[in-house]
CSV table of N, CA and C and ligand atoms in Angstrom, one decimal:
chain,number,residue,atom,x,y,z
L,1,MET,N,7.7,-12.5,39.8
L,1,MET,CA,6.6,-12.4,38.9
L,1,MET,C,7.1,-12.2,37.5
L,2,LYS,N,7.2,-13.2,36.7
L,2,LYS,CA,7.9,-13.2,35.5
L,2,LYS,C,7.1,-13.6,34.3
L,3,LYS,N,6.0,-14.1,34.5
L,3,LYS,CA,5.3,-14.7,33.3
L,3,LYS,C,4.1,-13.8,32.8
L,4,VAL,N,3.8,-14.0,31.6
L,4,VAL,CA,2.6,-13.4,31.0
L,4,VAL,C,1.7,-14.6,30.6
L,5,TYR,N,0.5,-14.7,31.3
L,5,TYR,CA,-0.4,-15.8,31.0
L,5,TYR,C,-1.5,-15.2,30.1
L,6,LEU,N,-1.8,-16.0,29.0
L,6,LEU,CA,-2.9,-15.6,28.2
L,6,LEU,C,-4.1,-16.5,28.5
L,7,VAL,N,-5.2,-15.9,28.9
L,7,VAL,CA,-6.4,-16.7,29.3
L,7,VAL,C,-7.5,-16.3,28.3
L,8,GLY,N,-8.5,-17.2,28.3
L,8,GLY,CA,-9.7,-16.9,27.4
L,8,GLY,C,-10.2,-18.2,26.9
L,9,PHE,N,-11.4,-18.1,26.4
L,9,PHE,CA,-12.1,-19.3,25.9
L,9,PHE,C,-11.4,-20.0,24.7
L,10,MET,N,-11.7,-21.2,24.5
L,10,MET,CA,-11.1,-21.9,23.3
L,10,MET,C,-11.4,-21.1,22.1
L,11,GLY,N,-10.4,-21.0,21.2
L,11,GLY,CA,-10.6,-20.3,20.0
L,11,GLY,C,-10.6,-18.7,20.1
L,12,SER,N,-10.1,-18.2,21.2
L,12,SER,CA,-10.0,-16.8,21.4
L,12,SER,C,-8.7,-16.2,20.8
L,13,GLY,N,-7.8,-17.1,20.4
L,13,GLY,CA,-6.6,-16.6,19.8
L,13,GLY,C,-5.4,-16.7,20.7
L,14,LYS,N,-5.4,-17.4,21.8
L,14,LYS,CA,-4.3,-17.4,22.7
L,14,LYS,C,-3.0,-17.9,22.1
L,15,SER,N,-3.0,-19.0,21.3
L,15,SER,CA,-1.8,-19.4,20.7
L,15,SER,C,-1.3,-18.5,19.6
L,16,ALA,N,-2.2,-18.0,18.8
L,16,ALA,CA,-1.8,-17.1,17.7
L,16,ALA,C,-1.2,-15.8,18.2
L,17,ILE,N,-1.8,-15.3,19.2
L,17,ILE,CA,-1.3,-14.0,19.8
L,17,ILE,C,-0.1,-14.3,20.7
L,18,GLY,N,-0.1,-15.4,21.4
L,18,GLY,CA,1.1,-15.8,22.2
L,18,GLY,C,2.3,-15.9,21.4
L,19,ARG,N,2.3,-16.6,20.3
L,19,ARG,CA,3.5,-16.7,19.4
L,19,ARG,C,4.0,-15.4,18.9
L,20,ARG,N,3.0,-14.5,18.5
L,20,ARG,CA,3.5,-13.2,18.0
L,20,ARG,C,4.0,-12.3,19.1
L,21,LEU,N,3.4,-12.4,20.3
L,21,LEU,CA,3.8,-11.6,21.4
L,21,LEU,C,5.2,-12.0,21.8
L,22,SER,N,5.5,-13.3,21.7
L,22,SER,CA,6.8,-13.9,22.1
L,22,SER,C,7.9,-13.3,21.2
L,23,TYR,N,7.6,-13.1,19.9
L,23,TYR,CA,8.5,-12.5,19.0
L,23,TYR,C,8.7,-11.0,19.3
L,24,PHE,N,7.6,-10.4,19.5
L,24,PHE,CA,7.5,-8.9,19.7
L,24,PHE,C,8.3,-8.6,21.0
L,25,LEU,N,8.0,-9.3,22.1
L,25,LEU,CA,8.6,-9.0,23.4
L,25,LEU,C,9.9,-9.8,23.7
L,26,ARG,N,10.3,-10.6,22.8
L,26,ARG,CA,11.5,-11.4,22.9
L,26,ARG,C,11.5,-12.2,24.2
L,27,MET,N,10.4,-12.9,24.4
L,27,MET,CA,10.2,-13.8,25.5
L,27,MET,C,9.8,-15.2,25.0
L,28,PRO,N,10.4,-16.3,25.5
L,28,PRO,CA,10.0,-17.6,25.0
L,28,PRO,C,8.5,-17.8,25.3
L,29,TYR,N,7.9,-18.7,24.4
L,29,TYR,CA,6.5,-19.0,24.4
L,29,TYR,C,6.2,-20.4,24.7
L,30,TYR,N,5.3,-20.7,25.6
L,30,TYR,CA,4.9,-22.1,25.9
L,30,TYR,C,3.4,-22.2,25.8
L,31,ASP,N,3.0,-23.4,25.3
L,31,ASP,CA,1.5,-23.7,25.2
L,31,ASP,C,1.3,-24.8,26.2
L,32,MET,N,0.5,-24.5,27.2
L,32,MET,CA,0.2,-25.4,28.3
L,32,MET,C,-0.3,-26.7,27.8
L,33,ASP,N,-1.3,-26.7,26.9
L,33,ASP,CA,-1.8,-28.0,26.4
L,33,ASP,C,-0.7,-28.9,25.8
L,34,LYS,N,0.2,-28.2,25.0
L,34,LYS,CA,1.3,-28.9,24.4
L,34,LYS,C,2.2,-29.5,25.4
L,35,GLU,N,2.5,-28.8,26.5
L,35,GLU,CA,3.4,-29.3,27.5
L,35,GLU,C,2.8,-30.5,28.2
L,36,ILE,N,1.5,-30.4,28.4
L,36,ILE,CA,0.8,-31.5,29.1
L,36,ILE,C,0.8,-32.8,28.2
L,37,ILE,N,0.5,-32.5,26.9
L,37,ILE,CA,0.5,-33.6,25.9
L,37,ILE,C,1.9,-34.3,25.9
L,38,ARG,N,2.9,-33.5,25.9
L,38,ARG,CA,4.3,-34.0,25.9
L,38,ARG,C,4.6,-34.9,27.1
L,39,ARG,N,4.2,-34.3,28.3
L,39,ARG,CA,4.5,-35.0,29.5
L,39,ARG,C,3.7,-36.3,29.6
L,40,GLU,N,2.4,-36.3,29.1
L,40,GLU,CA,1.6,-37.5,29.3
L,40,GLU,C,1.7,-38.5,28.2
L,41,GLY,N,2.3,-38.0,27.0
L,41,GLY,CA,2.4,-38.9,25.9
L,41,GLY,C,1.0,-39.3,25.3
L,42,LEU,N,0.1,-38.4,25.5
L,42,LEU,CA,-1.3,-38.7,25.0
L,42,LEU,C,-1.8,-37.4,24.4
L,43,THR,N,-2.8,-37.4,23.5
L,43,THR,CA,-3.4,-36.2,23.0
L,43,THR,C,-4.5,-35.8,24.0
L,44,ILE,N,-5.0,-34.5,23.8
L,44,ILE,CA,-6.0,-34.1,24.8
L,44,ILE,C,-7.3,-35.0,24.7
L,45,PRO,N,-7.8,-35.3,23.5
L,45,PRO,CA,-9.0,-36.2,23.5
L,45,PRO,C,-8.6,-37.5,24.2
L,46,GLU,N,-7.4,-38.0,24.1
L,46,GLU,CA,-7.0,-39.3,24.7
L,46,GLU,C,-7.0,-39.2,26.2
L,47,ILE,N,-6.5,-38.0,26.7
L,47,ILE,CA,-6.4,-37.8,28.2
L,47,ILE,C,-7.8,-37.8,28.7
L,48,PHE,N,-8.7,-37.0,28.0
L,48,PHE,CA,-10.1,-36.9,28.5
L,48,PHE,C,-10.8,-38.3,28.5
L,49,GLU,N,-10.5,-39.1,27.5
L,49,GLU,CA,-11.2,-40.3,27.3
L,49,GLU,C,-10.6,-41.4,28.3
L,50,GLN,N,-9.3,-41.5,28.4
L,50,GLN,CA,-8.7,-42.5,29.2
L,50,GLN,C,-8.6,-42.2,30.6
L,51,LYS,N,-8.3,-40.9,30.9
L,51,LYS,CA,-8.1,-40.6,32.3
L,51,LYS,C,-9.1,-39.7,32.9
L,52,GLY,N,-9.9,-39.0,32.1
L,52,GLY,CA,-11.0,-38.2,32.6
L,52,GLY,C,-10.6,-36.7,32.7
L,53,GLU,N,-11.6,-35.9,32.7
L,53,GLU,CA,-11.4,-34.4,32.8
L,53,GLU,C,-10.8,-34.0,34.1
L,54,VAL,N,-11.2,-34.7,35.2
L,54,VAL,CA,-10.7,-34.3,36.5
L,54,VAL,C,-9.1,-34.4,36.5
L,55,TYR,N,-8.7,-35.5,36.0
L,55,TYR,CA,-7.2,-35.8,35.9
L,55,TYR,C,-6.5,-34.7,35.1
L,56,PHE,N,-7.2,-34.3,33.9
L,56,PHE,CA,-6.6,-33.3,33.1
L,56,PHE,C,-6.5,-31.9,33.9
L,57,ARG,N,-7.5,-31.6,34.6
L,57,ARG,CA,-7.5,-30.4,35.4
L,57,ARG,C,-6.4,-30.4,36.5
L,58,GLN,N,-6.2,-31.6,37.0
L,58,GLN,CA,-5.1,-31.7,38.0
L,58,GLN,C,-3.7,-31.5,37.3
L,59,LYS,N,-3.6,-31.9,36.1
L,59,LYS,CA,-2.3,-31.7,35.4
L,59,LYS,C,-2.1,-30.2,35.1
L,60,GLU,N,-3.2,-29.5,34.8
L,60,GLU,CA,-3.1,-28.1,34.5
L,60,GLU,C,-2.6,-27.4,35.8
L,61,THR,N,-3.2,-27.7,36.9
L,61,THR,CA,-2.7,-27.1,38.2
L,61,THR,C,-1.3,-27.4,38.5
L,62,GLN,N,-0.9,-28.7,38.3
L,62,GLN,CA,0.4,-29.1,38.5
L,62,GLN,C,1.4,-28.3,37.6
L,63,PHE,N,1.0,-28.2,36.4
L,63,PHE,CA,1.9,-27.4,35.4
L,63,PHE,C,2.1,-26.0,36.0
L,64,LEU,N,1.0,-25.3,36.4
L,64,LEU,CA,1.2,-24.0,36.9
L,64,LEU,C,2.1,-23.9,38.2
L,65,LYS,N,2.0,-24.9,39.0
L,65,LYS,CA,2.8,-24.9,40.2
L,65,LYS,C,4.3,-25.2,39.9
L,66,GLU,N,4.5,-26.1,38.9
L,66,GLU,CA,5.9,-26.6,38.7
L,66,GLU,C,6.7,-25.9,37.6
L,67,PHE,N,6.0,-25.2,36.7
L,67,PHE,CA,6.7,-24.7,35.5
L,67,PHE,C,7.8,-23.8,35.9
L,68,ARG,N,8.9,-23.9,35.1
L,68,ARG,CA,10.1,-23.2,35.5
L,68,ARG,C,9.9,-21.7,35.7
L,69,ASP,N,10.8,-21.2,36.5
L,69,ASP,CA,10.7,-19.8,36.9
L,69,ASP,C,11.5,-19.0,35.9
L,70,GLU,N,10.9,-18.6,34.8
L,70,GLU,CA,11.6,-17.8,33.9
L,70,GLU,C,10.6,-16.8,33.2
L,71,PHE,N,11.2,-15.7,32.6
L,71,PHE,CA,10.4,-14.8,31.9
L,71,PHE,C,9.8,-15.5,30.6
L,72,CYS,N,8.6,-15.6,30.5
L,72,CYS,CA,8.0,-16.3,29.4
L,72,CYS,C,6.5,-16.0,29.2
L,73,ILE,N,6.0,-16.3,28.0
L,73,ILE,CA,4.6,-16.2,27.7
L,73,ILE,C,4.0,-17.6,27.7
L,74,ILE,N,2.9,-17.7,28.4
L,74,ILE,CA,2.2,-19.0,28.5
L,74,ILE,C,0.8,-18.9,28.0
L,75,ALA,N,0.4,-19.7,26.9
L,75,ALA,CA,-1.0,-19.7,26.5
L,75,ALA,C,-1.6,-20.8,27.4
L,76,THR,N,-2.6,-20.5,28.2
L,76,THR,CA,-3.3,-21.5,29.0
L,76,THR,C,-4.4,-22.1,28.2
L,77,GLY,N,-4.9,-23.3,28.7
L,77,GLY,CA,-6.1,-23.9,28.1
L,77,GLY,C,-7.3,-23.1,28.6
L,78,GLY,N,-8.4,-23.2,27.8
L,78,GLY,CA,-9.6,-22.5,28.1
L,78,GLY,C,-10.2,-22.7,29.5
L,79,GLY,N,-9.9,-23.9,30.1
L,79,GLY,CA,-10.5,-24.2,31.3
L,79,GLY,C,-9.7,-23.9,32.6
L,80,VAL,N,-8.5,-23.4,32.4
L,80,VAL,CA,-7.6,-23.1,33.5
L,80,VAL,C,-8.1,-22.1,34.5
L,81,SER,N,-8.7,-21.0,34.0
L,81,SER,CA,-9.1,-19.9,34.9
L,81,SER,C,-10.4,-20.2,35.7
L,82,ILE,N,-11.0,-21.4,35.5
L,82,ILE,CA,-12.2,-21.7,36.3
L,82,ILE,C,-11.8,-21.9,37.7
L,83,SER,N,-10.6,-22.5,37.9
L,83,SER,CA,-10.2,-22.8,39.3
L,83,SER,C,-9.6,-21.6,40.0
L,84,GLU,N,-10.1,-21.4,41.2
L,84,GLU,CA,-9.7,-20.3,42.0
L,84,GLU,C,-8.2,-20.4,42.3
L,85,GLU,N,-7.8,-21.7,42.6
L,85,GLU,CA,-6.3,-21.9,42.9
L,85,GLU,C,-5.5,-21.5,41.7
L,86,ASN,N,-5.9,-21.9,40.5
L,86,ASN,CA,-5.1,-21.5,39.3
L,86,ASN,C,-5.1,-20.0,39.1
L,87,ARG,N,-6.2,-19.4,39.3
L,87,ARG,CA,-6.2,-17.9,39.1
L,87,ARG,C,-5.3,-17.3,40.1
L,88,LYS,N,-5.2,-17.8,41.3
L,88,LYS,CA,-4.3,-17.2,42.3
L,88,LYS,C,-2.9,-17.4,41.9
L,89,ILE,N,-2.6,-18.6,41.5
L,89,ILE,CA,-1.2,-18.9,41.1
L,89,ILE,C,-0.7,-18.0,40.0
L,90,MET,N,-1.6,-17.8,39.0
L,90,MET,CA,-1.3,-17.0,37.8
L,90,MET,C,-1.1,-15.5,38.2
L,91,ARG,N,-2.0,-15.0,39.0
L,91,ARG,CA,-1.9,-13.6,39.4
L,91,ARG,C,-0.6,-13.4,40.3
L,92,GLN,N,-0.3,-14.4,41.1
L,92,GLN,CA,0.9,-14.2,41.9
L,92,GLN,C,2.2,-14.4,41.2
L,93,THR,N,2.2,-15.1,40.1
L,93,THR,CA,3.5,-15.3,39.4
L,93,THR,C,3.6,-14.6,38.1
L,94,GLY,N,2.7,-13.7,37.8
L,94,GLY,CA,2.8,-13.0,36.5
L,94,GLY,C,1.7,-12.1,36.2
L,95,LEU,N,1.6,-11.7,35.0
L,95,LEU,CA,0.6,-10.8,34.5
L,95,LEU,C,-0.4,-11.7,33.7
L,96,VAL,N,-1.7,-11.4,34.0
L,96,VAL,CA,-2.7,-12.3,33.3
L,96,VAL,C,-3.5,-11.4,32.2
L,97,LEU,N,-3.4,-11.9,31.0
L,97,LEU,CA,-4.0,-11.1,29.9
L,97,LEU,C,-5.2,-11.9,29.3
L,98,PHE,N,-6.4,-11.3,29.4
L,98,PHE,CA,-7.6,-12.0,28.9
L,98,PHE,C,-7.9,-11.6,27.5
L,99,LEU,N,-7.9,-12.5,26.6
L,99,LEU,CA,-8.3,-12.3,25.2
L,99,LEU,C,-9.8,-12.4,25.1
L,100,ASP,N,-10.5,-11.3,25.1
L,100,ASP,CA,-12.0,-11.3,25.1
L,100,ASP,C,-12.6,-11.3,23.7
L,101,ALA,N,-12.9,-12.5,23.2
L,101,ALA,CA,-13.4,-12.6,21.9
L,101,ALA,C,-14.9,-12.8,21.9
L,102,ALA,N,-15.6,-12.4,20.8
L,102,ALA,CA,-17.0,-12.6,20.7
L,102,ALA,C,-17.3,-14.1,20.4
L,103,PHE,N,-18.4,-14.6,21.0
L,103,PHE,CA,-18.8,-16.0,20.8
L,103,PHE,C,-18.9,-16.3,19.3
L,104,SER,N,-19.5,-15.4,18.5
L,104,SER,CA,-19.7,-15.8,17.1
L,104,SER,C,-18.3,-16.1,16.4
L,105,ASP,N,-17.3,-15.3,16.7
L,105,ASP,CA,-15.9,-15.6,16.2
L,105,ASP,C,-15.4,-16.9,16.7
L,106,ILE,N,-15.6,-17.1,18.0
L,106,ILE,CA,-15.1,-18.4,18.6
L,106,ILE,C,-15.7,-19.6,17.9
L,107,TRP,N,-17.1,-19.5,17.8
L,107,TRP,CA,-17.8,-20.6,17.2
L,107,TRP,C,-17.3,-21.0,15.8
L,108,LYS,N,-17.0,-19.9,15.0
L,108,LYS,CA,-16.5,-20.1,13.6
L,108,LYS,C,-15.2,-20.9,13.7
L,109,ARG,N,-14.4,-20.5,14.7
L,109,ARG,CA,-13.0,-21.1,14.7
L,109,ARG,C,-13.0,-22.5,15.3
L,110,VAL,N,-13.9,-22.8,16.2
L,110,VAL,CA,-13.8,-24.1,16.9
L,110,VAL,C,-14.8,-25.2,16.5
L,111,HIS,N,-15.9,-24.9,15.9
L,111,HIS,CA,-17.0,-25.9,15.8
L,111,HIS,C,-16.6,-27.2,15.1
L,112,ARG,N,-15.6,-27.2,14.3
L,112,ARG,CA,-15.3,-28.4,13.6
L,112,ARG,C,-14.1,-29.1,14.2
L,113,ASP,N,-13.6,-28.6,15.3
L,113,ASP,CA,-12.3,-29.1,15.9
L,113,ASP,C,-12.5,-30.4,16.6
L,114,LYS,N,-11.8,-31.4,16.1
L,114,LYS,CA,-11.9,-32.8,16.7
L,114,LYS,C,-11.0,-32.9,17.9
L,115,ASN,N,-10.1,-31.9,18.1
L,115,ASN,CA,-9.1,-32.0,19.2
L,115,ASN,C,-9.6,-31.4,20.5
L,116,ARG,N,-10.8,-30.9,20.4
L,116,ARG,CA,-11.3,-30.2,21.6
L,116,ARG,C,-12.6,-31.0,22.1
L,117,PRO,N,-12.3,-31.8,23.1
L,117,PRO,CA,-13.4,-32.7,23.6
L,117,PRO,C,-14.7,-31.9,24.1
L,118,ILE,N,-14.4,-30.8,24.7
L,118,ILE,CA,-15.6,-30.0,25.2
L,118,ILE,C,-16.5,-29.5,24.0
L,119,VAL,N,-15.8,-29.1,22.9
L,119,VAL,CA,-16.6,-28.7,21.7
L,119,VAL,C,-17.3,-29.9,21.2
L,120,GLN,N,-16.6,-31.0,21.1
L,120,GLN,CA,-17.2,-32.3,20.5
L,120,GLN,C,-18.5,-32.7,21.2
L,121,LYS,N,-18.5,-32.5,22.6
L,121,LYS,CA,-19.7,-33.0,23.3
L,121,LYS,C,-20.8,-32.0,23.5
L,122,SER,N,-20.6,-30.8,23.0
L,122,SER,CA,-21.5,-29.7,23.2
L,122,SER,C,-22.3,-29.3,22.0
L,123,THR,N,-23.5,-28.8,22.1
L,123,THR,CA,-24.2,-28.1,21.0
L,123,THR,C,-23.7,-26.7,21.1
L,124,LYS,N,-24.1,-25.9,20.0
L,124,LYS,CA,-23.7,-24.5,20.0
L,124,LYS,C,-24.2,-23.7,21.2
L,125,GLU,N,-25.5,-24.1,21.5
L,125,GLU,CA,-26.1,-23.4,22.7
L,125,GLU,C,-25.4,-23.7,24.0
L,126,GLU,N,-25.0,-24.9,24.1
L,126,GLU,CA,-24.3,-25.3,25.4
L,126,GLU,C,-23.0,-24.7,25.5
L,127,LEU,N,-22.3,-24.6,24.3
L,127,LEU,CA,-21.0,-24.0,24.3
L,127,LEU,C,-21.1,-22.5,24.6
L,128,GLU,N,-22.1,-21.8,24.1
L,128,GLU,CA,-22.3,-20.4,24.4
L,128,GLU,C,-22.6,-20.2,25.9
L,129,GLU,N,-23.4,-21.1,26.4
L,129,GLU,CA,-23.7,-21.0,27.9
L,129,GLU,C,-22.4,-21.1,28.7
L,130,LEU,N,-21.5,-22.0,28.3
L,130,LEU,CA,-20.3,-22.2,29.0
L,130,LEU,C,-19.4,-21.0,28.8
L,131,TYR,N,-19.4,-20.4,27.6
L,131,TYR,CA,-18.6,-19.2,27.3
L,131,TYR,C,-19.1,-18.1,28.3
L,132,LEU,N,-20.4,-17.9,28.4
L,132,LEU,CA,-20.9,-16.8,29.3
L,132,LEU,C,-20.5,-17.1,30.7
L,133,LYS,N,-20.6,-18.3,31.1
L,133,LYS,CA,-20.3,-18.7,32.5
L,133,LYS,C,-18.8,-18.5,32.8
L,134,ARG,N,-18.0,-18.8,31.9
L,134,ARG,CA,-16.6,-18.7,32.1
L,134,ARG,C,-16.0,-17.3,32.0
L,135,ARG,N,-16.7,-16.5,31.2
L,135,ARG,CA,-16.2,-15.1,31.0
L,135,ARG,C,-15.9,-14.4,32.3
L,136,LYS,N,-16.8,-14.6,33.3
L,136,LYS,CA,-16.6,-14.0,34.6
L,136,LYS,C,-15.3,-14.4,35.2
L,137,TYR,N,-14.9,-15.6,35.0
L,137,TYR,CA,-13.6,-16.1,35.6
L,137,TYR,C,-12.4,-15.5,34.9
L,138,TYR,N,-12.5,-15.4,33.6
L,138,TYR,CA,-11.4,-14.8,32.9
L,138,TYR,C,-11.3,-13.3,33.3
L,139,LEU,N,-12.4,-12.6,33.4
L,139,LEU,CA,-12.4,-11.2,33.8
L,139,LEU,C,-11.8,-11.1,35.2
L,140,ASN,N,-12.2,-12.0,36.1
L,140,ASN,CA,-11.7,-12.0,37.5
L,140,ASN,C,-10.2,-12.3,37.6
L,141,ALA,N,-9.7,-13.1,36.6
L,141,ALA,CA,-8.3,-13.5,36.7
L,141,ALA,C,-7.4,-12.4,36.1
L,142,ALA,N,-8.0,-11.6,35.2
L,142,ALA,CA,-7.1,-10.7,34.4
L,142,ALA,C,-6.6,-9.4,35.0
L,143,HIS,N,-5.4,-9.1,34.7
L,143,HIS,CA,-4.9,-7.8,35.0
L,143,HIS,C,-5.2,-6.9,33.8
L,144,ILE,N,-5.2,-7.5,32.6
L,144,ILE,CA,-5.4,-6.8,31.3
L,144,ILE,C,-6.5,-7.5,30.5
L,145,THR,N,-7.5,-6.8,30.0
L,145,THR,CA,-8.5,-7.4,29.1
L,145,THR,C,-8.3,-6.8,27.7
L,146,VAL,N,-8.2,-7.6,26.7
L,146,VAL,CA,-8.1,-7.1,25.4
L,146,VAL,C,-9.3,-7.6,24.6
L,147,ARG,N,-10.1,-6.7,24.1
L,147,ARG,CA,-11.2,-7.1,23.2
L,147,ARG,C,-10.7,-7.4,21.8
L,148,THR,N,-11.1,-8.5,21.3
L,148,THR,CA,-10.4,-8.8,20.0
L,148,THR,C,-11.4,-8.6,18.8
L,149,GLU,N,-12.7,-8.4,19.0
L,149,GLU,CA,-13.6,-8.4,17.9
L,149,GLU,C,-13.3,-7.2,17.0
L,150,GLY,N,-13.2,-7.4,15.7
L,150,GLY,CA,-13.0,-6.4,14.7
L,150,GLY,C,-11.6,-5.9,14.7
L,151,ARG,N,-10.7,-6.5,15.4
L,151,ARG,CA,-9.3,-6.1,15.4
L,151,ARG,C,-8.4,-7.1,14.7
L,152,SER,N,-7.4,-6.7,14.0
L,152,SER,CA,-6.5,-7.6,13.3
L,152,SER,C,-5.5,-8.2,14.4
L,153,LEU,N,-4.9,-9.3,14.0
L,153,LEU,CA,-3.9,-9.9,14.9
L,153,LEU,C,-2.8,-8.9,15.3
L,154,ARG,N,-2.4,-8.1,14.3
L,154,ARG,CA,-1.4,-7.1,14.5
L,154,ARG,C,-1.8,-6.1,15.5
L,155,GLN,N,-3.1,-5.6,15.4
L,155,GLN,CA,-3.6,-4.6,16.3
L,155,GLN,C,-3.7,-5.2,17.8
L,156,ILE,N,-4.1,-6.4,17.9
L,156,ILE,CA,-4.2,-7.0,19.2
L,156,ILE,C,-2.8,-7.2,19.8
L,157,VAL,N,-1.9,-7.6,19.0
L,157,VAL,CA,-0.5,-7.8,19.6
L,157,VAL,C,0.1,-6.5,20.0
L,158,ASP,N,-0.1,-5.4,19.2
L,158,ASP,CA,0.4,-4.1,19.5
L,158,ASP,C,-0.2,-3.6,20.8
L,159,TYR,N,-1.5,-3.8,20.9
L,159,TYR,CA,-2.2,-3.3,22.1
L,159,TYR,C,-1.8,-4.1,23.4
L,160,ALA,N,-1.7,-5.4,23.2
L,160,ALA,CA,-1.3,-6.3,24.3
L,160,ALA,C,0.1,-6.0,24.8
L,161,ALA,N,1.0,-5.8,23.8
L,161,ALA,CA,2.4,-5.5,24.2
L,161,ALA,C,2.5,-4.2,24.9
L,162,PHE,N,1.7,-3.2,24.4
L,162,PHE,CA,1.7,-1.9,25.1
L,162,PHE,C,1.3,-2.0,26.5
L,163,GLN,N,0.2,-2.8,26.8
L,163,GLN,CA,-0.3,-2.9,28.1
L,163,GLN,C,0.7,-3.7,29.0
L,164,ILE,N,1.3,-4.7,28.4
L,164,ILE,CA,2.2,-5.5,29.2
L,164,ILE,C,3.4,-4.6,29.6
L,165,ASN,N,3.9,-3.9,28.7
L,165,ASN,CA,5.1,-3.0,29.0
L,165,ASN,C,4.7,-2.0,30.1
L,166,ARG,N,3.4,-1.5,30.0
L,166,ARG,CA,3.0,-0.5,30.9
L,166,ARG,C,2.9,-1.0,32.3
L,167,LEU,N,2.5,-2.3,32.4
L,167,LEU,CA,2.3,-2.9,33.8
L,167,LEU,C,3.5,-3.7,34.3
L,168,LYS,N,4.3,-4.1,33.4
L,168,LYS,CA,5.4,-5.1,33.9
L,168,LYS,C,6.3,-4.5,34.9
L,169,GLY,N,6.5,-3.2,34.9
L,169,GLY,CA,7.3,-2.5,35.9
L,169,GLY,C,6.7,-2.8,37.3
L,170,ASP,N,5.4,-2.8,37.4
L,170,ASP,CA,4.8,-3.1,38.7
L,170,ASP,C,4.8,-4.5,39.0
L,171,HIS,N,4.5,-5.3,38.0
L,171,HIS,CA,4.2,-6.7,38.3
L,171,HIS,C,5.4,-7.7,38.0
L,172,ILE,N,6.3,-7.3,37.1
L,172,ILE,CA,7.3,-8.3,36.7
L,172,ILE,C,8.7,-7.8,37.2
L,173,GLY,N,8.8,-6.6,37.7
L,173,GLY,CA,10.0,-6.2,38.2
L,173,GLY,C,11.1,-5.8,37.2
L,174,VAL,N,10.6,-5.4,36.0
L,174,VAL,CA,11.5,-4.9,35.0
L,174,VAL,C,11.2,-3.4,34.7
L,175,GLU,N,12.1,-2.6,34.3
L,175,GLU,CA,11.9,-1.2,34.0
L,175,GLU,C,10.8,-1.0,33.0
L,176,LYS,N,10.0,0.0,33.2
L,176,LYS,CA,9.0,0.3,32.2
L,176,LYS,C,9.5,0.7,30.9
L,177,ALA,N,8.9,0.3,29.8
L,177,ALA,CA,9.4,0.6,28.5
L,177,ALA,C,9.0,2.1,28.2
Y,201,S3P,C1,-10.3,-26.7,27.2
Y,201,S3P,C2,-9.6,-26.0,26.3
Y,201,S3P,C3,-8.5,-26.5,25.5
Y,201,S3P,C4,-7.9,-27.8,26.2
Y,201,S3P,C5,-9.0,-28.7,26.5
Y,201,S3P,C6,-10.0,-28.2,27.5
Y,201,S3P,C7,-11.5,-26.1,28.0
Y,201,S3P,O1,-7.5,-25.5,25.3
Y,201,S3P,O2,-7.2,-27.4,27.3
Y,201,S3P,O3,-9.6,-29.2,25.3
Y,201,S3P,O4,-12.0,-26.7,28.9
Y,201,S3P,O5,-11.9,-25.0,27.6
Y,201,S3P,P1,-7.7,-24.3,24.3
Y,201,S3P,O6,-8.4,-23.2,25.0
Y,201,S3P,O7,-6.3,-24.0,23.9
Y,201,S3P,O8,-8.5,-24.8,23.1
């Protein structure tokens, strides 16, 4: 059990926090979407358009199953935790940290993003509905939940690192800090 998985809705700060945590904890950082883009040679909108969402979801599960066995931080895509199989793999191979952001903050960050097909095809109301529906899965997947509203990146990283250090003795097999 060596990995720290960051889960949460699109725009909850998984990559921004993941990169900083990587520096703070001296663990390499990977972005699942970027790994899939690299392997497929297509952007996320291209994968959705040419191969379909089901195919993309298969690639996400494949990534979780095959990704190298090393101490690292992985920012997952916002849809990864919907699958029970994915939640199980993540919980069995690492610590799962949920970045629990308010929908108003998420909307501000993502609503103009052309690289997120789910945002592109949804109205604000539909996206909020999806957010509420998925929140249960993130909570269900998580060992640690960090509320991000009103907190600076620095505060979130400090708190997340503290919780990871507190739990990693039990879950990752390293001495407690
Ligand atoms: C998705 C989230 C995206 C990306 C894809 C689908 C989702 O990742 O995997 O566009 O279903 O929520 P981010 O959470 O990094 O935006």
